[in-house]
XYZ file of C-alpha atoms in Angstrom:
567
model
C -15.342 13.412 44.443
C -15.117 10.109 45.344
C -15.529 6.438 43.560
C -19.329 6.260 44.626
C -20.329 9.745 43.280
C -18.362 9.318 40.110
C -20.666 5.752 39.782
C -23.246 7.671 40.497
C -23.042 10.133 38.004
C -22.256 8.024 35.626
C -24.949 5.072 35.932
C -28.098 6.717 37.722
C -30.836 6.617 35.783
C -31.427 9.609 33.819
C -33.793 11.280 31.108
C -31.622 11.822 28.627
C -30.333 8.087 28.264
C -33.555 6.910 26.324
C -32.413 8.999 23.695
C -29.171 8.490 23.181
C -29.768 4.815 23.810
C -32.163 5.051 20.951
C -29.945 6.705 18.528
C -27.122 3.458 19.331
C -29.891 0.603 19.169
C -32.309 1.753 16.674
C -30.876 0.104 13.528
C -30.090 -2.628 15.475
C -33.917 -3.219 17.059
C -35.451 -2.176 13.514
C -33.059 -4.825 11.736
C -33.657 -8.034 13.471
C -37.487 -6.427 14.015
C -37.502 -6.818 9.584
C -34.932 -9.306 9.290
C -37.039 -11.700 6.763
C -38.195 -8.502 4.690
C -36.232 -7.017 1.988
C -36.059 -3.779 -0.250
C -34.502 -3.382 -3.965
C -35.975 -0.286 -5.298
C -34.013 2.826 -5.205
C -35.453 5.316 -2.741
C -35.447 2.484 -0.436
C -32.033 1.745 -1.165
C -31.496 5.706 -0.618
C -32.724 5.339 3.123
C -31.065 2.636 3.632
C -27.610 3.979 3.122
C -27.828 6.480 5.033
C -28.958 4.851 8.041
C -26.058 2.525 7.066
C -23.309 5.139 7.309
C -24.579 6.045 10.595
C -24.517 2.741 12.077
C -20.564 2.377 10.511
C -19.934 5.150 12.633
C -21.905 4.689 16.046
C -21.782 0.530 15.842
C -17.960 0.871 16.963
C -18.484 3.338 19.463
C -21.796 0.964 20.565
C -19.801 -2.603 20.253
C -16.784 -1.139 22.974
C -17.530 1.703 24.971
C -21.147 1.189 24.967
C -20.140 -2.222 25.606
C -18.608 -1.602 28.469
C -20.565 0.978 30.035
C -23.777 -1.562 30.158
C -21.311 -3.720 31.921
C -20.670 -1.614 34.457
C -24.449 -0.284 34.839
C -25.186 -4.124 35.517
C -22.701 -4.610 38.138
C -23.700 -0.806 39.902
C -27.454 -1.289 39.743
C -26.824 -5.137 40.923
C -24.712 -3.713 44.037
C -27.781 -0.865 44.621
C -30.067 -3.510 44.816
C -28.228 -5.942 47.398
C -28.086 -3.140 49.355
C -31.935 -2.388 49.547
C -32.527 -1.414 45.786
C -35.755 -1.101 44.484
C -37.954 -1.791 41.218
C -35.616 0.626 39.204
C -32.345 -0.824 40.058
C -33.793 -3.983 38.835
C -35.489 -3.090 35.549
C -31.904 -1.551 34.549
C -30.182 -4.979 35.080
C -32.777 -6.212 33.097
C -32.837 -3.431 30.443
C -28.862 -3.152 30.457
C -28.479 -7.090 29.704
C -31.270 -6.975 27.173
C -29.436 -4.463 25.156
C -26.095 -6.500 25.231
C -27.815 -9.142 24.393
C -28.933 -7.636 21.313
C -25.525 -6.129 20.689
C -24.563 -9.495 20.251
C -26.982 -10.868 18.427
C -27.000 -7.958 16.005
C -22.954 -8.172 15.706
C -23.503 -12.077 14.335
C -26.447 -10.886 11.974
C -24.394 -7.738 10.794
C -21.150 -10.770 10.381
C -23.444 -12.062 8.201
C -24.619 -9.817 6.081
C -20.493 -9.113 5.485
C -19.562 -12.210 4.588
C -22.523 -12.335 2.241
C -21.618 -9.076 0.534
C -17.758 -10.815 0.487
C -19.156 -13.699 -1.569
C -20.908 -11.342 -4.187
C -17.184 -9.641 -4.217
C -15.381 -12.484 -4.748
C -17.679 -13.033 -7.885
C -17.451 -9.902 -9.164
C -13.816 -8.123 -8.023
C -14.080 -5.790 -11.079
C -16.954 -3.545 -8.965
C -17.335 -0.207 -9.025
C -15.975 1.287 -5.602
C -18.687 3.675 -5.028
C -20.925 0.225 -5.347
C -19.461 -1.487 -3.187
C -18.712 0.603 -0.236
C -22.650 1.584 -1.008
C -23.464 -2.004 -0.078
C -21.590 -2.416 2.652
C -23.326 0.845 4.106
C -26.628 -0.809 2.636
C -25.674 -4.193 4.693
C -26.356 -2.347 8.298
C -29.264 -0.724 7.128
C -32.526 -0.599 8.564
C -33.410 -2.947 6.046
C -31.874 -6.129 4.683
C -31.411 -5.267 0.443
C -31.324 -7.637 -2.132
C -28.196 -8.427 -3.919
C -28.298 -8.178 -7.953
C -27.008 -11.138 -9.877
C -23.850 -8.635 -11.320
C -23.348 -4.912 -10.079
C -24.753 -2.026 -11.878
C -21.256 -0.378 -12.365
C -17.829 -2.173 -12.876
C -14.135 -0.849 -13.360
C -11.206 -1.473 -15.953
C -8.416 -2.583 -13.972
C -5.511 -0.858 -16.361
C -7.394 2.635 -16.778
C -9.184 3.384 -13.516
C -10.224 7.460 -14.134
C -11.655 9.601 -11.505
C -11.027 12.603 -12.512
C -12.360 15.641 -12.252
C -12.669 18.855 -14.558
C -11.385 21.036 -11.516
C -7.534 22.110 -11.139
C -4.837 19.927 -9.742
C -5.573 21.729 -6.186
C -4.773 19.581 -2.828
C -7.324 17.020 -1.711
C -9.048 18.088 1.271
C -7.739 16.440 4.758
C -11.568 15.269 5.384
C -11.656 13.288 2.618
C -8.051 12.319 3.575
C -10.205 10.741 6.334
C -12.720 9.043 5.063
C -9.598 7.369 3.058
C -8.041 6.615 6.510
C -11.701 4.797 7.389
C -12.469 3.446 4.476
C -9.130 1.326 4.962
C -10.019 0.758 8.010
C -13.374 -0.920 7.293
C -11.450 -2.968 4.096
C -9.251 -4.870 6.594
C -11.980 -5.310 9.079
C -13.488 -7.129 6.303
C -10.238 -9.073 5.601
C -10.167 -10.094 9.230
C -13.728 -11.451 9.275
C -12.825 -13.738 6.406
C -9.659 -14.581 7.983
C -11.882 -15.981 11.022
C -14.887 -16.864 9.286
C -13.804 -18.853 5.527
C -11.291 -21.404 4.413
C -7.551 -20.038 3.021
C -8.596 -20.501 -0.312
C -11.506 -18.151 -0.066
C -9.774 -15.917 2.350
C -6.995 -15.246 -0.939
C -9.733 -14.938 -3.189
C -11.528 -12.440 -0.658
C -8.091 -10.301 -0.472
C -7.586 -10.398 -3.670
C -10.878 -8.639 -4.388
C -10.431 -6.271 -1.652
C -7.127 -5.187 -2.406
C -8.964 -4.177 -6.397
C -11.695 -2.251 -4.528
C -8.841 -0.342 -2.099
C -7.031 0.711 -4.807
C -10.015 1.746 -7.041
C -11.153 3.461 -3.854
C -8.319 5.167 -3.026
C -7.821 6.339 -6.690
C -11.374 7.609 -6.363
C -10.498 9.912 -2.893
C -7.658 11.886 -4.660
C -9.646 11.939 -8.316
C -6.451 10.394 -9.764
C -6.316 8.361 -13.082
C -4.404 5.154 -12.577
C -3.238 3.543 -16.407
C -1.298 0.256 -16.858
C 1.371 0.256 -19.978
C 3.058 -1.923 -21.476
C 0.572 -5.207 -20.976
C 1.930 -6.638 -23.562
C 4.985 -8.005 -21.007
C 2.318 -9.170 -18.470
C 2.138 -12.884 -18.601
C -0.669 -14.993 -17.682
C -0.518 -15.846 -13.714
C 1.763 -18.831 -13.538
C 5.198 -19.805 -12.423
C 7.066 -17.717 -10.016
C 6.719 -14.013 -10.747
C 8.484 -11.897 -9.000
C 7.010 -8.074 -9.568
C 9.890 -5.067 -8.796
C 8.378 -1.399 -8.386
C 10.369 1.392 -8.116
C 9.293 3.350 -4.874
C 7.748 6.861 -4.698
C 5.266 7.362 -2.626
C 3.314 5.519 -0.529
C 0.760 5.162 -3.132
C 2.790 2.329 -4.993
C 1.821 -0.213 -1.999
C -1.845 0.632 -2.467
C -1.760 0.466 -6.309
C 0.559 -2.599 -6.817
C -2.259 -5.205 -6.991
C -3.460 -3.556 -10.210
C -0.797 -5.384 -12.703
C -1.361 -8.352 -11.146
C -5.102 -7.858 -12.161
C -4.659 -6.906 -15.548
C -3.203 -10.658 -16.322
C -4.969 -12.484 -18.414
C -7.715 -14.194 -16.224
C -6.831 -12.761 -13.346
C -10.073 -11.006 -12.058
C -12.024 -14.897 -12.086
C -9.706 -16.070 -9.597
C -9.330 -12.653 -7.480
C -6.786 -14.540 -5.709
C -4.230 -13.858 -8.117
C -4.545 -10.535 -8.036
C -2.656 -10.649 -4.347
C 0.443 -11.364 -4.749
C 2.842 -12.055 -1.371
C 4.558 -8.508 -0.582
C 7.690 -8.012 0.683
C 7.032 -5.657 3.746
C 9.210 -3.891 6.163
C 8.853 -5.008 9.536
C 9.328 -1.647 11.432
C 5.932 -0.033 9.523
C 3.756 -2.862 9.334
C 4.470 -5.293 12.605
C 5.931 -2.882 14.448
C 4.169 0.270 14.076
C 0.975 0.136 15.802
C -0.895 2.822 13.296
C -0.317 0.384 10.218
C -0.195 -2.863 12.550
C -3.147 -1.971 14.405
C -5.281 0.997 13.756
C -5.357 0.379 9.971
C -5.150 -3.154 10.413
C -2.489 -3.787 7.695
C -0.060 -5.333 9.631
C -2.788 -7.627 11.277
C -4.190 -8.718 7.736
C -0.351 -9.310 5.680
C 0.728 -11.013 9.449
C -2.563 -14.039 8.610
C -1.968 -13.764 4.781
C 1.337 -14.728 5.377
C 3.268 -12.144 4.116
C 7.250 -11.678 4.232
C 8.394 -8.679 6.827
C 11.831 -7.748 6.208
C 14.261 -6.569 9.241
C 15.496 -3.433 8.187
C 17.219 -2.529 11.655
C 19.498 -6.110 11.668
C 23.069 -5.543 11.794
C 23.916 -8.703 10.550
C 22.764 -7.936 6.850
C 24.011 -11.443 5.631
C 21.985 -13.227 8.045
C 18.681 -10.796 7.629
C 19.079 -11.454 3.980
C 18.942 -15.056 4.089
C 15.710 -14.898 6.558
C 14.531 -12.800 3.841
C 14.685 -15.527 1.169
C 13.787 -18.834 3.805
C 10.432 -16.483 4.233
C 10.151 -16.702 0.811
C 10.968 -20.571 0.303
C 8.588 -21.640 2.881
C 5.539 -19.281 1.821
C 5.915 -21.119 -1.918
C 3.351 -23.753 -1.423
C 2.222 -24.125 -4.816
C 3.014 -24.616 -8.729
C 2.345 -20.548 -8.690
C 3.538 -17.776 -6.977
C 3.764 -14.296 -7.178
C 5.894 -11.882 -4.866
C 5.353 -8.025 -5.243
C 8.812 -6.079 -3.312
C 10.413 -2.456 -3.910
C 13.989 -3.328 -4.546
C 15.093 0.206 -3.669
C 13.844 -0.324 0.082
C 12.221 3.164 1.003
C 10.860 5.996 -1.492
C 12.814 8.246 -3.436
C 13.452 11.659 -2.947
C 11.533 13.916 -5.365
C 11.639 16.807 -7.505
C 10.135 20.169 -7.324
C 10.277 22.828 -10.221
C 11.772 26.378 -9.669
C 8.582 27.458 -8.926
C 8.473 24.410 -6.037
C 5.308 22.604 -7.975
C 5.896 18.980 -7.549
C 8.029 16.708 -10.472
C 7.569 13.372 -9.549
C 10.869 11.638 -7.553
C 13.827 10.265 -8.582
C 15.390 6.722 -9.248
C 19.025 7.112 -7.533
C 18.551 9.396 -4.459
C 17.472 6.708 -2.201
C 17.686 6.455 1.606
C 19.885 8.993 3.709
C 23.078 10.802 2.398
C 25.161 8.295 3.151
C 23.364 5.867 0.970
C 23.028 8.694 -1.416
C 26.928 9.168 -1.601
C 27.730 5.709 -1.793
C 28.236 4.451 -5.536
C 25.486 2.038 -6.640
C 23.641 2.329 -3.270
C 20.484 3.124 -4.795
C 19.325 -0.709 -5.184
C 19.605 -3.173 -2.717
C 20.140 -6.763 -3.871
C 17.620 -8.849 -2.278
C 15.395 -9.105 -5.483
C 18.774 -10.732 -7.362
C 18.645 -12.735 -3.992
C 15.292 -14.035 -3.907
C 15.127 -14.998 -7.120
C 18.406 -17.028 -7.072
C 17.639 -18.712 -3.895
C 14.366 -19.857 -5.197
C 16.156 -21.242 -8.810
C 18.275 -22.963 -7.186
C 15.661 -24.373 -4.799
C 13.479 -25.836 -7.346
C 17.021 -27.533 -8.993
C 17.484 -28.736 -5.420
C 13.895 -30.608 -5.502
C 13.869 -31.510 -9.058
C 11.674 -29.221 -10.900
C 11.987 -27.599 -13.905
C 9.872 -24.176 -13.042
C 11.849 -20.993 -14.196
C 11.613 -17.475 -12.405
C 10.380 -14.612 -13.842
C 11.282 -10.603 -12.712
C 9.165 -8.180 -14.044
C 10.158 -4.713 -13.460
C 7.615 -2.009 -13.009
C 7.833 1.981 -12.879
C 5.406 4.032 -10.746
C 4.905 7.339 -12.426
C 3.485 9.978 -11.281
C 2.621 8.806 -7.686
C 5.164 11.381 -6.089
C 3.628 13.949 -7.909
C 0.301 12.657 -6.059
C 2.089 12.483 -2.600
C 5.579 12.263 -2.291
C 7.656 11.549 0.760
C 7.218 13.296 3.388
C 3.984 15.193 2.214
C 1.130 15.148 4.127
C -0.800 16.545 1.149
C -2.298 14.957 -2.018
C -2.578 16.338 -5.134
C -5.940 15.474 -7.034
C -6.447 15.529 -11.266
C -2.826 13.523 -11.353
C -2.201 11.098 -14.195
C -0.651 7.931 -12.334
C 1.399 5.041 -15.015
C 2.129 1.545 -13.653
C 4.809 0.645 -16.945
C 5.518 -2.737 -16.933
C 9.069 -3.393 -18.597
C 10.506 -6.332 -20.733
C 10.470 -9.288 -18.043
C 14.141 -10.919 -16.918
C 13.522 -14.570 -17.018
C 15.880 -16.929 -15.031
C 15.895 -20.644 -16.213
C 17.335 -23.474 -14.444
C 20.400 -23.405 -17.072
C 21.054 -19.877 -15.779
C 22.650 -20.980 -12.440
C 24.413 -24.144 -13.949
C 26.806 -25.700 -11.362
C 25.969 -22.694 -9.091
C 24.800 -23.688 -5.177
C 23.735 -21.634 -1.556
C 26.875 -21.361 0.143
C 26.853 -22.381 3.552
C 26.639 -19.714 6.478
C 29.106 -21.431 8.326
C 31.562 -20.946 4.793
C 31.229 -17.583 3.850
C 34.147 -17.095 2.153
C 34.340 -20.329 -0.220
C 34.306 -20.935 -4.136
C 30.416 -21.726 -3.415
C 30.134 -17.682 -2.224
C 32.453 -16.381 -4.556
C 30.383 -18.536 -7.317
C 27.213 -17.220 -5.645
C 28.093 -13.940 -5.082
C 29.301 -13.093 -8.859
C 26.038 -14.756 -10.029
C 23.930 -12.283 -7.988
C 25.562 -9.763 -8.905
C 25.012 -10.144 -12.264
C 21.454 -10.422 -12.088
C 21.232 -7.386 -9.919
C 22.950 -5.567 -12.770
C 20.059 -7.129 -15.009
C 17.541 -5.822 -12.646
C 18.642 -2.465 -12.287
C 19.105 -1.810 -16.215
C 15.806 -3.536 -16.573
C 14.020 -0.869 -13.905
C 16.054 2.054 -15.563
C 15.066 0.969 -19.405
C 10.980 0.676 -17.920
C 11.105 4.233 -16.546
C 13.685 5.725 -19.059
C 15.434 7.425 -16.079
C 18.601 8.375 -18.202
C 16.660 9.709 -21.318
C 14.345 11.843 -19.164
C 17.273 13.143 -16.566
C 19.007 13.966 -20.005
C 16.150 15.528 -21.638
C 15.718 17.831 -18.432
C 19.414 18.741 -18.516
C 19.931 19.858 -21.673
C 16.320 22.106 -21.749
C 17.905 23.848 -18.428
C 21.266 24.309 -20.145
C 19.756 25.755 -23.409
C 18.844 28.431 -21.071
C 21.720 29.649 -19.418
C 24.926 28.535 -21.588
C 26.209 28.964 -24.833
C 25.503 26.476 -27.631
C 28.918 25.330 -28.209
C 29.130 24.524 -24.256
C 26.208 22.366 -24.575
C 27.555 20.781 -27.685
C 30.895 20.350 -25.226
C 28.040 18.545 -22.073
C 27.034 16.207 -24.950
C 30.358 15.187 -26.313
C 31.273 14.803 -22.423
C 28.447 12.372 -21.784
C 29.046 10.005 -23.905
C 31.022 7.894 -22.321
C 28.705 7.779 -18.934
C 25.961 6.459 -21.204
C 27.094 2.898 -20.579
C 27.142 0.819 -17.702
C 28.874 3.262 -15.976
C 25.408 5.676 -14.747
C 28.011 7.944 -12.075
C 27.132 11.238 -14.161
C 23.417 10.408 -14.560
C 23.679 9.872 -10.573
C 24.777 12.914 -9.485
C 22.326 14.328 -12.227
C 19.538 12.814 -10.242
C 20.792 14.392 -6.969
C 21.165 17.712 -8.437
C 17.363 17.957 -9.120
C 16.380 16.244 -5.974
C 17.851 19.251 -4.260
C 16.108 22.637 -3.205
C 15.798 25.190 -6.357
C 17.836 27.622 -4.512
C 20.628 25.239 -4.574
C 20.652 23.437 -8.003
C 21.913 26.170 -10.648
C 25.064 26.298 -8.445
C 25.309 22.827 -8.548
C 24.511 22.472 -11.883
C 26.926 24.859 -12.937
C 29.886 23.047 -11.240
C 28.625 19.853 -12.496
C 28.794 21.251 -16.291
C 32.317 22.648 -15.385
C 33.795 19.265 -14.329
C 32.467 17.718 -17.578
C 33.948 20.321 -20.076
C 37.265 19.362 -17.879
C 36.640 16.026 -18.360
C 36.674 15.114 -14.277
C 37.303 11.544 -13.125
C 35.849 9.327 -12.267
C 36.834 9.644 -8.195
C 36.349 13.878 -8.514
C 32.786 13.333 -9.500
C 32.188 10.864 -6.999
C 33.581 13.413 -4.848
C 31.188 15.996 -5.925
C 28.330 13.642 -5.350
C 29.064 13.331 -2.137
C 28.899 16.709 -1.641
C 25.612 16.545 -3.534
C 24.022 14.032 -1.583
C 24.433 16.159 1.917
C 22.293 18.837 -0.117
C 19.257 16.487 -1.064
C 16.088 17.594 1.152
């Protein structure tokens, strides 16, 4: 078959393309048809939203390959009719342009209606999620509805509960979907108000979004998501630098909802969006999350920081890291939101291979695993030095505050490398006792020079940083009592299998690794992110080298040996 048939077949005018035709343009003729009309009461409403949904669906399909195809009908027909066309040929030029031309005009009045339903969200970020994506169906309807003063249903930022009275069984991968779309349309969004309203707003617009996706996505996998410790959230000011452990993927989605919990936050929904601190091989680089989902698109015009995690040169890549950082400050208040262990944690699985959350020191690959304090990387400490000493540099007197911030529960949810979500799971955001950093703090202390990088200025530098990294790390470790609970865990498995006077021996042994020195609570945290089938051996050996009293280099040893074990 040859070009011509293929054309042919593809653009002759046929029976069945009134229909199917009519199912694309309906909403689109019957909108701008009753465009100074408008509905409020609920079984209009009803109609409306579903003839919304199906226009979310078909006006993609409509806007590109439909697009396209009444391109190419207009050139075929055009070419039939040079060549000794008749009536037909030219009635589908006429029809085919006609119907882009009310593609178009349909796209600017459904633009429109967006940025309209944007504005009420900006207003009111607190709304329900079922509300709002319920207007935004109701937007593209076959009727224009009329927006209330203040939505019928609203949310609490720090206790968002979707549960349901069902088991904990896994969400279904449909409604894993309609997650996946329902992102989807939430940066489309995002990118109309990047194109379409001033930086300001755009923030504000985020801001609000980012509240609803959250809500929303809490709402997919019936989760409860609860904020503790509020207490140590200050009001948005300053610098605030936010440090999450990492778990799951879920901690991205859910980190805006501290930020919102601030006093005041929620009137200026801008606040709630904090810059992120974003790996630049998932998010510019990956073109699922840079441009399918549109995440990379929407944190690449919100200027957002992407990190090089594939540079060699980790001095260098480290001090991009922090210029980023300097140069996106344009303000008297900033807030940066990063995951100081770099990638998610392994987690935990009972005997019975049910799902236990993830850990805090089994980080990255087994090498990282066996190396001793590799569990935290020290760009946070980094950051928030560079910046200090920045605003000493200009003059200013601003301090830096690091609040660190434990996701719980979100690798019970989905943990890495799961496919699968778990619904009824409580989720905790616990915010922790914040680490201020004052301008006295880094007293005669400067940024060493790259082309110096071994003078006092680094050695200065580097023992400052590394103090504050210590500081950070306790700080994470006290917020999500790692040490208690690994403990806790420990001796319950012990009391099982050993004598009381060898766990009375454990405990004596333990004391002294319950100081700075967390080697034994490491390896502890390896055991248990290991398969069931392998931890009572290790377990055993581990309880053996404490009644001996190991050293310190045999149980780093033994971790090693650990870490080629965690799955």
């Amino acid at each position: 078959m040859d070009a011509t048939h293929i054309a042919d077949a593809l653009w002759q005018l046929r029976w069945w393309m009134a229909p199917v035709f009519g199912a694309f343009f309906a909403i689109p003729i019957l909108r701008l048809l009753t465009r100074s009309f408008a509905v409020n009461n609920r079984a209009a409403r009803f109609l409306v939203r579903r003839t919304g949904r199906w226009e979310q669906w078909t006006g993609p399909v409509r806007d590109t390959i439909g697009f396209a195809y009444l391109g190419g009908a207009i050139i075929w027909h055009t070419l039939a009719l040079v060549h000794g066309g008749t009536w037909p040929h030219a009635c589908a030029i006429v029809g085919a342009l006609a119907l882009m031309g009310l593609s178009l005009l349909w796209r600017r009045e459904r633009h429109a209606e967006e940025l309209r339903l944007l504005d009420f969200l900006r207003a009111h970020a607190a709304i329900h999620p079922q509300e709002f994506f319920d207007r935004l169906d109701e937007s593209v309807g076959i009727v224009r509805v009329h927006l209330p003063q203040t939505p019928d249903r609203t949310i609490a930022v720090d206790d968002l509960d979707f549960r349901t009275n069902g088991r904990g069984v896994f969400i279904a991968r449909r409604k894993l979907l309609g997650g996946v779309f329902d992102t989807i349309r939430l940066t489309r969004l995002a990118l109309l108000a990047v194109r379409e309203r001033s930086t300001d707003v755009v923030r504000q617009v985020c801001g609000a979004l980012a509240i609803v996706w959250a809500s929303r996505i809490a709402q997919r996998i019936r989760a409860r998501v609860t904020i503790e410790g509020e207490e140590h959230l200050a009001p948005a000011g300053g610098v605030q630098i936010f440090a999450f452990t990492h778990k799951s993927f879920l901690d991205f989605i859910f980190a805006c909802l501290p930020l919102a919990a601030r006093t005041g936050a929620l009137e200026d929904p801008a606040k709630c969006l904090p810059h992120f601190l974003l790996a630049k091989d998932h998010f510019r680089d990956n073109p699922i999350f840079y441009r399918l989902l549109g995440l990379g698109r929407i944190a690449e015009a919100l200027g957002m920081v992407f990190v090089d995690r594939t540079s060699r040169d980790r001095r260098r890549s480290a001090r991009a890291v922090s210029d980023q950082v300097l140069a996106a400050i344009d303000g008297p208040n900033f807030d940066l939101t990063l995951f100081p262990q770099g990638t998610r944690a392994h987690p935990y699985v009972d005997d019975a291979g049910a799902r236990l959350d993830a850990g805090y020191y089994t980080v990255g690959s087994a090498a990282r695993i066996s190396a001793d304090g590799g569990h935290l990387k020290k760009g946070c400490a980094h950051i928030a030095t560079d910046v200090q000493l920045a605003f000493r540099a200009a003059g200013l007197t601003r301090s830096v505050c690091i609040v660190p911030i434990e996701c719980a529960g979100t690798a019970t949810a989905s943990p890495r490398r799961s496919m699968r979500i778990r619904a009824n799971t409580a989720i905790r955001l616990c915010v922790g006792e914040p680490i201020g950093l004052a301008d006295g703090d880094a007293e005669g202390l400067s940024r060493p020079f790259e082309d110096k990088p071994c003078g006092d200025a680094e050695i200065a530098y580097r023992q400052f940083t590394d103090r504050l990294h210590g500081r950070i790390d306790r700080a994470l470790k006290n917020t999500a009592r790692v040490h208690a609970e690994l403990e806790r865990r420990f001796f319950e498995d012990m009391c099982g299998v050993f004598e009381p006077i060898a766990v009375e021996e454990v405990a004596v042994a333990l004391k002294p690794w319950r100081g700075d020195d967390y080697l034994a609570h490491a390896i502890l945290d390896a055991i248990y992110a290991c398969k069931p089938g392998h931890r009572h051996a290790l377990m055993g050996e581990f309880v053996h080298q404490l009644r001996e009293f190991a050293d310190r280099d045999q149980l780093l040893a033994f971790k090693k040996r650990i870490a080629k074990q965690v799955r």
